[in-house]
Coordinates of N, CA and C in Angstrom, one line a residue:
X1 N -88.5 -6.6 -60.2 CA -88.2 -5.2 -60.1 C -86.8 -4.9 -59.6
X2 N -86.4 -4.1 -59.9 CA -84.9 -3.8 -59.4 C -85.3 -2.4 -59.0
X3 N -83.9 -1.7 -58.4 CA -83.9 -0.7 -57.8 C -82.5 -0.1 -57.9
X4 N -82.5 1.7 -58.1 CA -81.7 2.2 -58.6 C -81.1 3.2 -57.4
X5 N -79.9 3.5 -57.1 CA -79.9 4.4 -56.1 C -78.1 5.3 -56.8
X6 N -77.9 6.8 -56.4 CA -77.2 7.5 -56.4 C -75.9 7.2 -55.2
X7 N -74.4 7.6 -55.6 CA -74.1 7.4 -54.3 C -72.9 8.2 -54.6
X8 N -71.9 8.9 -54.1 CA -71.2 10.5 -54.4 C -69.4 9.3 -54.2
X9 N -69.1 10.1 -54.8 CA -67.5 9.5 -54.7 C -66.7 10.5 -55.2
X10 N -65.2 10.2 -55.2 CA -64.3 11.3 -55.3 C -64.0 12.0 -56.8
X11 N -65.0 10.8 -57.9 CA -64.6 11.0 -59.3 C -66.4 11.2 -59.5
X12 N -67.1 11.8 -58.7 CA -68.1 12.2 -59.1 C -69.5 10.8 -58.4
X13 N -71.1 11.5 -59.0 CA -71.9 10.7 -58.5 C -71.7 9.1 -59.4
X14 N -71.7 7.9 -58.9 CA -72.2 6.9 -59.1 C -74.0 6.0 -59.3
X15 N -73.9 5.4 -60.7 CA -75.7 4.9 -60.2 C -75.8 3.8 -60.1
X16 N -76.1 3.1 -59.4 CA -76.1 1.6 -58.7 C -77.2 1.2 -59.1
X17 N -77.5 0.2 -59.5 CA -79.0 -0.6 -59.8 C -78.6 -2.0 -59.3
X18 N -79.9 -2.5 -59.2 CA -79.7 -4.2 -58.3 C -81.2 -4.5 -58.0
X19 N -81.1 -5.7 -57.7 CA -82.1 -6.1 -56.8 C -81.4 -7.3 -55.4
X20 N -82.4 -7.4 -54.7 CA -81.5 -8.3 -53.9 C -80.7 -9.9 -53.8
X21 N -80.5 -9.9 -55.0 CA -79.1 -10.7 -55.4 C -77.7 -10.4 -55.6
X22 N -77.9 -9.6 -56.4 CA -76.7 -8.6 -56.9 C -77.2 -7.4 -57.5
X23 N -75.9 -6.8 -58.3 CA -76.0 -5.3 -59.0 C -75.7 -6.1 -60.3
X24 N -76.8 -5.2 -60.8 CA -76.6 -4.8 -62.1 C -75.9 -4.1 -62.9
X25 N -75.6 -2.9 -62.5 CA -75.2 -2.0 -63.2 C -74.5 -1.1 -62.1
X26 N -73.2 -0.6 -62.2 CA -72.6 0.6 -61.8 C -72.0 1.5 -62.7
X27 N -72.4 2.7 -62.8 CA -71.8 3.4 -63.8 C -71.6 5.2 -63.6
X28 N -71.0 6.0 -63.7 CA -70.5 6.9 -63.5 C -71.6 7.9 -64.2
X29 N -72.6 8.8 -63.2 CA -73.7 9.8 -63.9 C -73.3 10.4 -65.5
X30 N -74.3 10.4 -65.8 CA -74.6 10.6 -67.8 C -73.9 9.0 -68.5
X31 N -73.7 8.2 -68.0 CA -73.2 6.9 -68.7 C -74.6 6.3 -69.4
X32 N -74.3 5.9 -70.5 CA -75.0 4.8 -71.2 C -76.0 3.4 -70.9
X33 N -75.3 3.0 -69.5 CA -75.7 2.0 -69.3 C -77.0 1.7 -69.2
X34 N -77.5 2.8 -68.3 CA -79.2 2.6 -67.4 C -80.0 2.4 -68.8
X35 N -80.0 3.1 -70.0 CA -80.6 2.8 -71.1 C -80.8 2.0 -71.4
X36 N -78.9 1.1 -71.6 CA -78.9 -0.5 -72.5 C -79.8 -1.4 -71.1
X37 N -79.7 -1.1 -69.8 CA -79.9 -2.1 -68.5 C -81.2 -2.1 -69.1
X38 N -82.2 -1.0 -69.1 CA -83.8 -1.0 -69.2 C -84.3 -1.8 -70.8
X39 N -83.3 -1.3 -72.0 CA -83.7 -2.4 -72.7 C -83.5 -3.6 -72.8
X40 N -83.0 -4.3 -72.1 CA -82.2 -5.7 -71.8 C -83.3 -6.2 -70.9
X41 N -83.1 -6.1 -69.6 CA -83.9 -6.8 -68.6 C -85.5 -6.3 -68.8
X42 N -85.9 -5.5 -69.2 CA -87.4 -4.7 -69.6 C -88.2 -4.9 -67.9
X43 N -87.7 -5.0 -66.4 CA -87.8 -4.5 -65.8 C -88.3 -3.4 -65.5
X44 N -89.0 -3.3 -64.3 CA -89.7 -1.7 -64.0 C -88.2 -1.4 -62.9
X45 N -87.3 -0.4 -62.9 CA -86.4 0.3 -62.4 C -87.2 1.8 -61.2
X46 N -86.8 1.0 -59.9 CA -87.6 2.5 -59.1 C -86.5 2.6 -57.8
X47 N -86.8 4.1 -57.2 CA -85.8 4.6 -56.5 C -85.4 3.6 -55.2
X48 N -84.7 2.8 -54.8 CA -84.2 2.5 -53.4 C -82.5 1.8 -53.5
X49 N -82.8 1.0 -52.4 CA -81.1 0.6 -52.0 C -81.8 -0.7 -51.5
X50 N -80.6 -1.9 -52.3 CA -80.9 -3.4 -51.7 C -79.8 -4.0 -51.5
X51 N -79.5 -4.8 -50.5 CA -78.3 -5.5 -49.8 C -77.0 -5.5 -50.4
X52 N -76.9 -5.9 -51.9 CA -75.8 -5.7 -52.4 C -75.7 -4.5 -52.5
X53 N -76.4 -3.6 -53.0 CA -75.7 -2.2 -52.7 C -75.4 -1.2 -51.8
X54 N -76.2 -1.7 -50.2 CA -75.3 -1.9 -49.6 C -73.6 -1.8 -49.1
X55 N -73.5 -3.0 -49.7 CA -72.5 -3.8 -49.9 C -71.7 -3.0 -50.4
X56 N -71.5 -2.9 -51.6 CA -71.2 -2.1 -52.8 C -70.8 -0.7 -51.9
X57 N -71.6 0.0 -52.0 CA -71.5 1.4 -51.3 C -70.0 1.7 -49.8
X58 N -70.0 0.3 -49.4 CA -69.0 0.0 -48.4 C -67.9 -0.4 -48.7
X59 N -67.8 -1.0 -49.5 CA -66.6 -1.9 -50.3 C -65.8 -0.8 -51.2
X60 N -66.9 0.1 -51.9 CA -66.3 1.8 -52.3 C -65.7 2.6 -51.5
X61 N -66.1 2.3 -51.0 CA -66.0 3.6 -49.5 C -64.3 3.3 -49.2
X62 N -63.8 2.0 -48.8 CA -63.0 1.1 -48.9 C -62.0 1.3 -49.4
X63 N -62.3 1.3 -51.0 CA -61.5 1.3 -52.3 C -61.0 2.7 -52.3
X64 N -62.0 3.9 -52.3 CA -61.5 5.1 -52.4 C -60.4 5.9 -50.9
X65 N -60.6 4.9 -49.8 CA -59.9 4.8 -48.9 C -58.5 4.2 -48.9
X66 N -57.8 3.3 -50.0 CA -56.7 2.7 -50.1 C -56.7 1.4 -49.3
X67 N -58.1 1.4 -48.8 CA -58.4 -0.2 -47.8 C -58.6 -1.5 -48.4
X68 N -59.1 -1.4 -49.5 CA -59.8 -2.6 -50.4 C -59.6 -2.6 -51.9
X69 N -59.1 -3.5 -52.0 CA -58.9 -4.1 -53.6 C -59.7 -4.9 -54.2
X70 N -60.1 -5.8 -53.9 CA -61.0 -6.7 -54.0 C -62.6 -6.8 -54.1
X71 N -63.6 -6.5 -55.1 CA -64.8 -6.5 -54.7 C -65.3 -8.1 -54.7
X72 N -66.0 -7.9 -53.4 CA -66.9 -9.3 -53.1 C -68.7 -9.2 -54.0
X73 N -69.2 -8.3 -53.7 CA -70.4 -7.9 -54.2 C -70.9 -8.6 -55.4
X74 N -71.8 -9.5 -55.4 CA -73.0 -10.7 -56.0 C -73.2 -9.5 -57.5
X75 N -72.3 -9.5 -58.7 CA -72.8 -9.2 -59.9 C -73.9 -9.7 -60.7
X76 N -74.2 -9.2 -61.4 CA -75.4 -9.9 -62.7 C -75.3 -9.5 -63.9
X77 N -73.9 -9.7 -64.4 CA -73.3 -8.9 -65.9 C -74.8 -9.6 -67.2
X78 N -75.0 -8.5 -67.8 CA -76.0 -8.8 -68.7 C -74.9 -8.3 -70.1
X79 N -75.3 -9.4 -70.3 CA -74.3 -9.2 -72.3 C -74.0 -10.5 -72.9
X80 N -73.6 -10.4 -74.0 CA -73.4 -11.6 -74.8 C -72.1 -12.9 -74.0
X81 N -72.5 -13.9 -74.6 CA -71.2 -14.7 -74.0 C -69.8 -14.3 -74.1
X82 N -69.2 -13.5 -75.5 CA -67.9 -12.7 -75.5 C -67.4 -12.0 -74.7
X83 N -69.1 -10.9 -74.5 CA -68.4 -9.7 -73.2 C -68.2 -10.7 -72.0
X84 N -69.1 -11.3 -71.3 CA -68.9 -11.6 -70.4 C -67.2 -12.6 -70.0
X85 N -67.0 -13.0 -71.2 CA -65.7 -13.4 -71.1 C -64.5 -12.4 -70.8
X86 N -64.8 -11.3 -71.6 CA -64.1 -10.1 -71.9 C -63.7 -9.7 -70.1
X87 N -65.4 -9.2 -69.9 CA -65.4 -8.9 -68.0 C -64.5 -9.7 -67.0
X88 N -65.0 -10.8 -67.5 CA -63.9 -12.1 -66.3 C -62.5 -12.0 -66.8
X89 N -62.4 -11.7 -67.7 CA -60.4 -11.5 -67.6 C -60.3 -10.2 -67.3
X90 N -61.0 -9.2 -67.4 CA -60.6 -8.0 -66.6 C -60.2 -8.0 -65.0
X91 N -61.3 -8.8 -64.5 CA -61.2 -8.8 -63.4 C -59.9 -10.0 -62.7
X92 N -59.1 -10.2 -63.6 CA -58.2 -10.9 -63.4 C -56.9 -10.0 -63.4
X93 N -56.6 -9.3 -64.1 CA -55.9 -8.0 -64.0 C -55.1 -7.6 -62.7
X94 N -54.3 -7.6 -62.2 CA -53.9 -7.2 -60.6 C -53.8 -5.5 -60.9
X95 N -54.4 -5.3 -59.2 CA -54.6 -3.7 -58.7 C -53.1 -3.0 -59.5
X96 N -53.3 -2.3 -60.1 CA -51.4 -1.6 -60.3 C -50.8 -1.7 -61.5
X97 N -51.6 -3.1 -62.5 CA -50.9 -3.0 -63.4 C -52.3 -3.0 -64.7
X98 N -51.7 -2.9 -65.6 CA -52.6 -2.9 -67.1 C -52.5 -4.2 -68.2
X99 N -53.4 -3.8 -68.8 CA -52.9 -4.9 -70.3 C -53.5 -4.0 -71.6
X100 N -52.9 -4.6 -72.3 CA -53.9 -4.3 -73.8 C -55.0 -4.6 -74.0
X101 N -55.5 -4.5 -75.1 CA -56.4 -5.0 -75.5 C -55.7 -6.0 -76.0
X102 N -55.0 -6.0 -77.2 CA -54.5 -7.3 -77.7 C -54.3 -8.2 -76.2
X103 N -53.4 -8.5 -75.4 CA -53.5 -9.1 -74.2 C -54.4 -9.8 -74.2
X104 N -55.6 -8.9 -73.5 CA -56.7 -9.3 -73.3 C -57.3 -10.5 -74.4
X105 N -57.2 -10.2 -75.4 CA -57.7 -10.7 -76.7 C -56.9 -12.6 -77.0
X106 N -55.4 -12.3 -76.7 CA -55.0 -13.5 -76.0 C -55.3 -14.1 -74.8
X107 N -55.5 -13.5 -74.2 CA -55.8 -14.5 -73.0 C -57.1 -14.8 -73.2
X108 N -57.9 -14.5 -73.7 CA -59.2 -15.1 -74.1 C -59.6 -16.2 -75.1
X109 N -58.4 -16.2 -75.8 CA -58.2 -17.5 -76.8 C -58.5 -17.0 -78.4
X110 N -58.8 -16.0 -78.3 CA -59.3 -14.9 -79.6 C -58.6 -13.7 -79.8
X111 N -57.0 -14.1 -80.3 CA -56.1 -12.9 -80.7 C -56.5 -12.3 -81.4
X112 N -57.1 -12.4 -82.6 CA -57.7 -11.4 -83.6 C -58.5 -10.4 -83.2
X113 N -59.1 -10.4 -82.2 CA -60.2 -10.0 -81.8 C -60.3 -8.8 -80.5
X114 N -58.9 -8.2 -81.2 CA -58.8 -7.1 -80.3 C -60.0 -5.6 -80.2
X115 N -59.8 -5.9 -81.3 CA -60.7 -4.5 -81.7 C -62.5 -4.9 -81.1
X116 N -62.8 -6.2 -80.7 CA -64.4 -6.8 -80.3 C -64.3 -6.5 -79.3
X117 N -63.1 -7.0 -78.2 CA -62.3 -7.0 -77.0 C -62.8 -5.0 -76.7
X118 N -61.7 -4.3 -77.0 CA -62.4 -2.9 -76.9 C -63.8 -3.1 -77.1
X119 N -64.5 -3.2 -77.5 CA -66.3 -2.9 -77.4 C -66.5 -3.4 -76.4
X120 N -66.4 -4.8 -76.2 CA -67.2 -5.4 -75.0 C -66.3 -4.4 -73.7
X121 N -65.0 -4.1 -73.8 CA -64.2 -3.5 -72.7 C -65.1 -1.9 -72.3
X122 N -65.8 -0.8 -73.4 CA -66.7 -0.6 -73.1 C -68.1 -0.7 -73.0
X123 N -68.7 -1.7 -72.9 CA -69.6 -2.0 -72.9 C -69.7 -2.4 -71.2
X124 N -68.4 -2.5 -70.8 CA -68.6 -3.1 -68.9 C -69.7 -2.4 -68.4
X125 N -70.9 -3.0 -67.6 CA -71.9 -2.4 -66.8 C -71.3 -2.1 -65.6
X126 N -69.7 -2.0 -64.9 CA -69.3 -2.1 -63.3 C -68.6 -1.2 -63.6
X127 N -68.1 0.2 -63.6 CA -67.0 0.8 -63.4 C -66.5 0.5 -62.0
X128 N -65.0 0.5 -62.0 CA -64.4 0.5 -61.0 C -64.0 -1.3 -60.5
X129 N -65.6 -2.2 -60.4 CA -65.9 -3.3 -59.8 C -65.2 -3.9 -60.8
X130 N -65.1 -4.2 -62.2 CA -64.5 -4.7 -63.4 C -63.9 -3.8 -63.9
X131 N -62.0 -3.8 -63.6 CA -61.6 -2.7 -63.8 C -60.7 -2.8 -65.6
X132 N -62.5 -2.0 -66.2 CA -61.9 -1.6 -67.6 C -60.8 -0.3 -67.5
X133 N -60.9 0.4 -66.8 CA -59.7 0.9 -66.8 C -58.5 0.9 -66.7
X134 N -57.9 -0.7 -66.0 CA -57.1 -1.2 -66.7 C -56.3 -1.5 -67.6
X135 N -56.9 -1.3 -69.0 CA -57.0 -1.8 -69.9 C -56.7 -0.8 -71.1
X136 N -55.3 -0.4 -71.7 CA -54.4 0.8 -72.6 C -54.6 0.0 -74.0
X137 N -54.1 1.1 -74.6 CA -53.3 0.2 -76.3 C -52.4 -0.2 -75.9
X138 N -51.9 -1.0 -76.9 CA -50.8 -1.6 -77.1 C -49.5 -0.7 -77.3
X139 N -49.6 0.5 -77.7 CA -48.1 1.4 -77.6 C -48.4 2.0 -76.4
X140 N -48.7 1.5 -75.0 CA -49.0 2.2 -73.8 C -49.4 3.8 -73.9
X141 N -50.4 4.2 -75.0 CA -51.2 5.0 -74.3 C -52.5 4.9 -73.7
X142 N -52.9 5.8 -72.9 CA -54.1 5.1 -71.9 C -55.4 4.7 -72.9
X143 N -55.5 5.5 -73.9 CA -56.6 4.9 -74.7 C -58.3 5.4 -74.5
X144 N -59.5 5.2 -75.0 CA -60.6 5.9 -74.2 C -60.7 5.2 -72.7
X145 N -61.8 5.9 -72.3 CA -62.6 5.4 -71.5 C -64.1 6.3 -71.1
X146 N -65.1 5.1 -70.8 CA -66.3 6.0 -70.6 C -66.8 6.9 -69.6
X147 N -65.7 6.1 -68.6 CA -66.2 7.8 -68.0 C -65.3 9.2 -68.2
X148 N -64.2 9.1 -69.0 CA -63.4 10.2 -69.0 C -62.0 9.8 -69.1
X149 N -61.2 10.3 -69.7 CA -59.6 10.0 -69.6 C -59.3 10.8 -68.3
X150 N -59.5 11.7 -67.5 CA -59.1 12.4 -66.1 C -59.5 11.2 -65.4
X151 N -60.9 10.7 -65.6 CA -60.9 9.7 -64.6 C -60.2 8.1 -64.4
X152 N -59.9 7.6 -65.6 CA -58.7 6.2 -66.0 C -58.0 7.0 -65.1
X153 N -57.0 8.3 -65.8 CA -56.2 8.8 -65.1 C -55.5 8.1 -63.4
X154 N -56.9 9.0 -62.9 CA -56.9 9.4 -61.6 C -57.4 7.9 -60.9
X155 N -57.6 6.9 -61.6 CA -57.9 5.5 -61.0 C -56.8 4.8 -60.9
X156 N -55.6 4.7 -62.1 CA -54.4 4.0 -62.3 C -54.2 4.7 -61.4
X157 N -53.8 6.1 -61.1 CA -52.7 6.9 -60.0 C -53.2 6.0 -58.6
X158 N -54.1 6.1 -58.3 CA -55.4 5.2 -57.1 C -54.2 4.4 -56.7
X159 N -54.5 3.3 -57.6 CA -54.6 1.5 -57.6 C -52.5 1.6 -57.4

């Protein structure tokens, strides 16, 4: 069973899911994710709050404070072996700066494979935690993002 909980921030509500190992899923209200999470894990999903989120919820608090860069918090990325590669070079990324997608797509050992790179880049179950918004075209415009271009925005200006 896992467990889902609400939690308010400066770029709007957040929905946390986890059980007590890690999180599953963070993602910015009306996001896609909770859908893909429920058909993936086929888990029963019900209202509470467990240690990592917790966690999470404090480590935000943190982040949106200018105190913390770093998330520690026990993930459980659910996706193919690509994305999850995609994820871990994200999170390699330093607070402040960006990359491409192409970038990205090199440092993963799969230059061609910019345009996959974008999918799995939205496909991240962590906003914020795995920072796909990091992550521009290659003629430095910011490029999409799922929760909003105001909010990439307002996360670069952040970090």
């Amino acid at each position: 069973m896992l467990k889902m909980a609400q939690i308010s921030s400066p770029l709007g509500s957040l929905t946390m899911v986890g059980d007590e190992g890690a999180l599953y899923l963070l993602e910015f209200e009306g996001g896609r994710g909770l859908e893909q999470l429920k058909k993936k894990v086929q888990l029963p999903i019900v209202p509470g709050k467990t240690g990592p989120m917790g966690q999470l919820e404090g480590e935000l608090e943190k982040y949106f404070q200018g105190r913390l860069w770093e998330f520690k918090t026990p993930l459980m990325p659910i996706g193919s072996p690509f994305q999850k590669r995609v994820w871990e070079e994200l999170q390699k990324i330093p607070r402040g700066e960006t990359r491409s997608y192409a970038e990205i797509a090199v440092a993963i050992g799969k230059p061609s494979a910019f345009r996959a790179v974008g999918l799995a880049n939205g496909a991240n179950p962590f906003v914020i935690v795995v920072p796909c918004h990091r992550v521009i075209n290659s003629s430095g415009a910011l490029g999409g993002y799922g929760g909003g271009i105001a909010r990439k925005e307002w996360l670069l200006r952040h970090e």
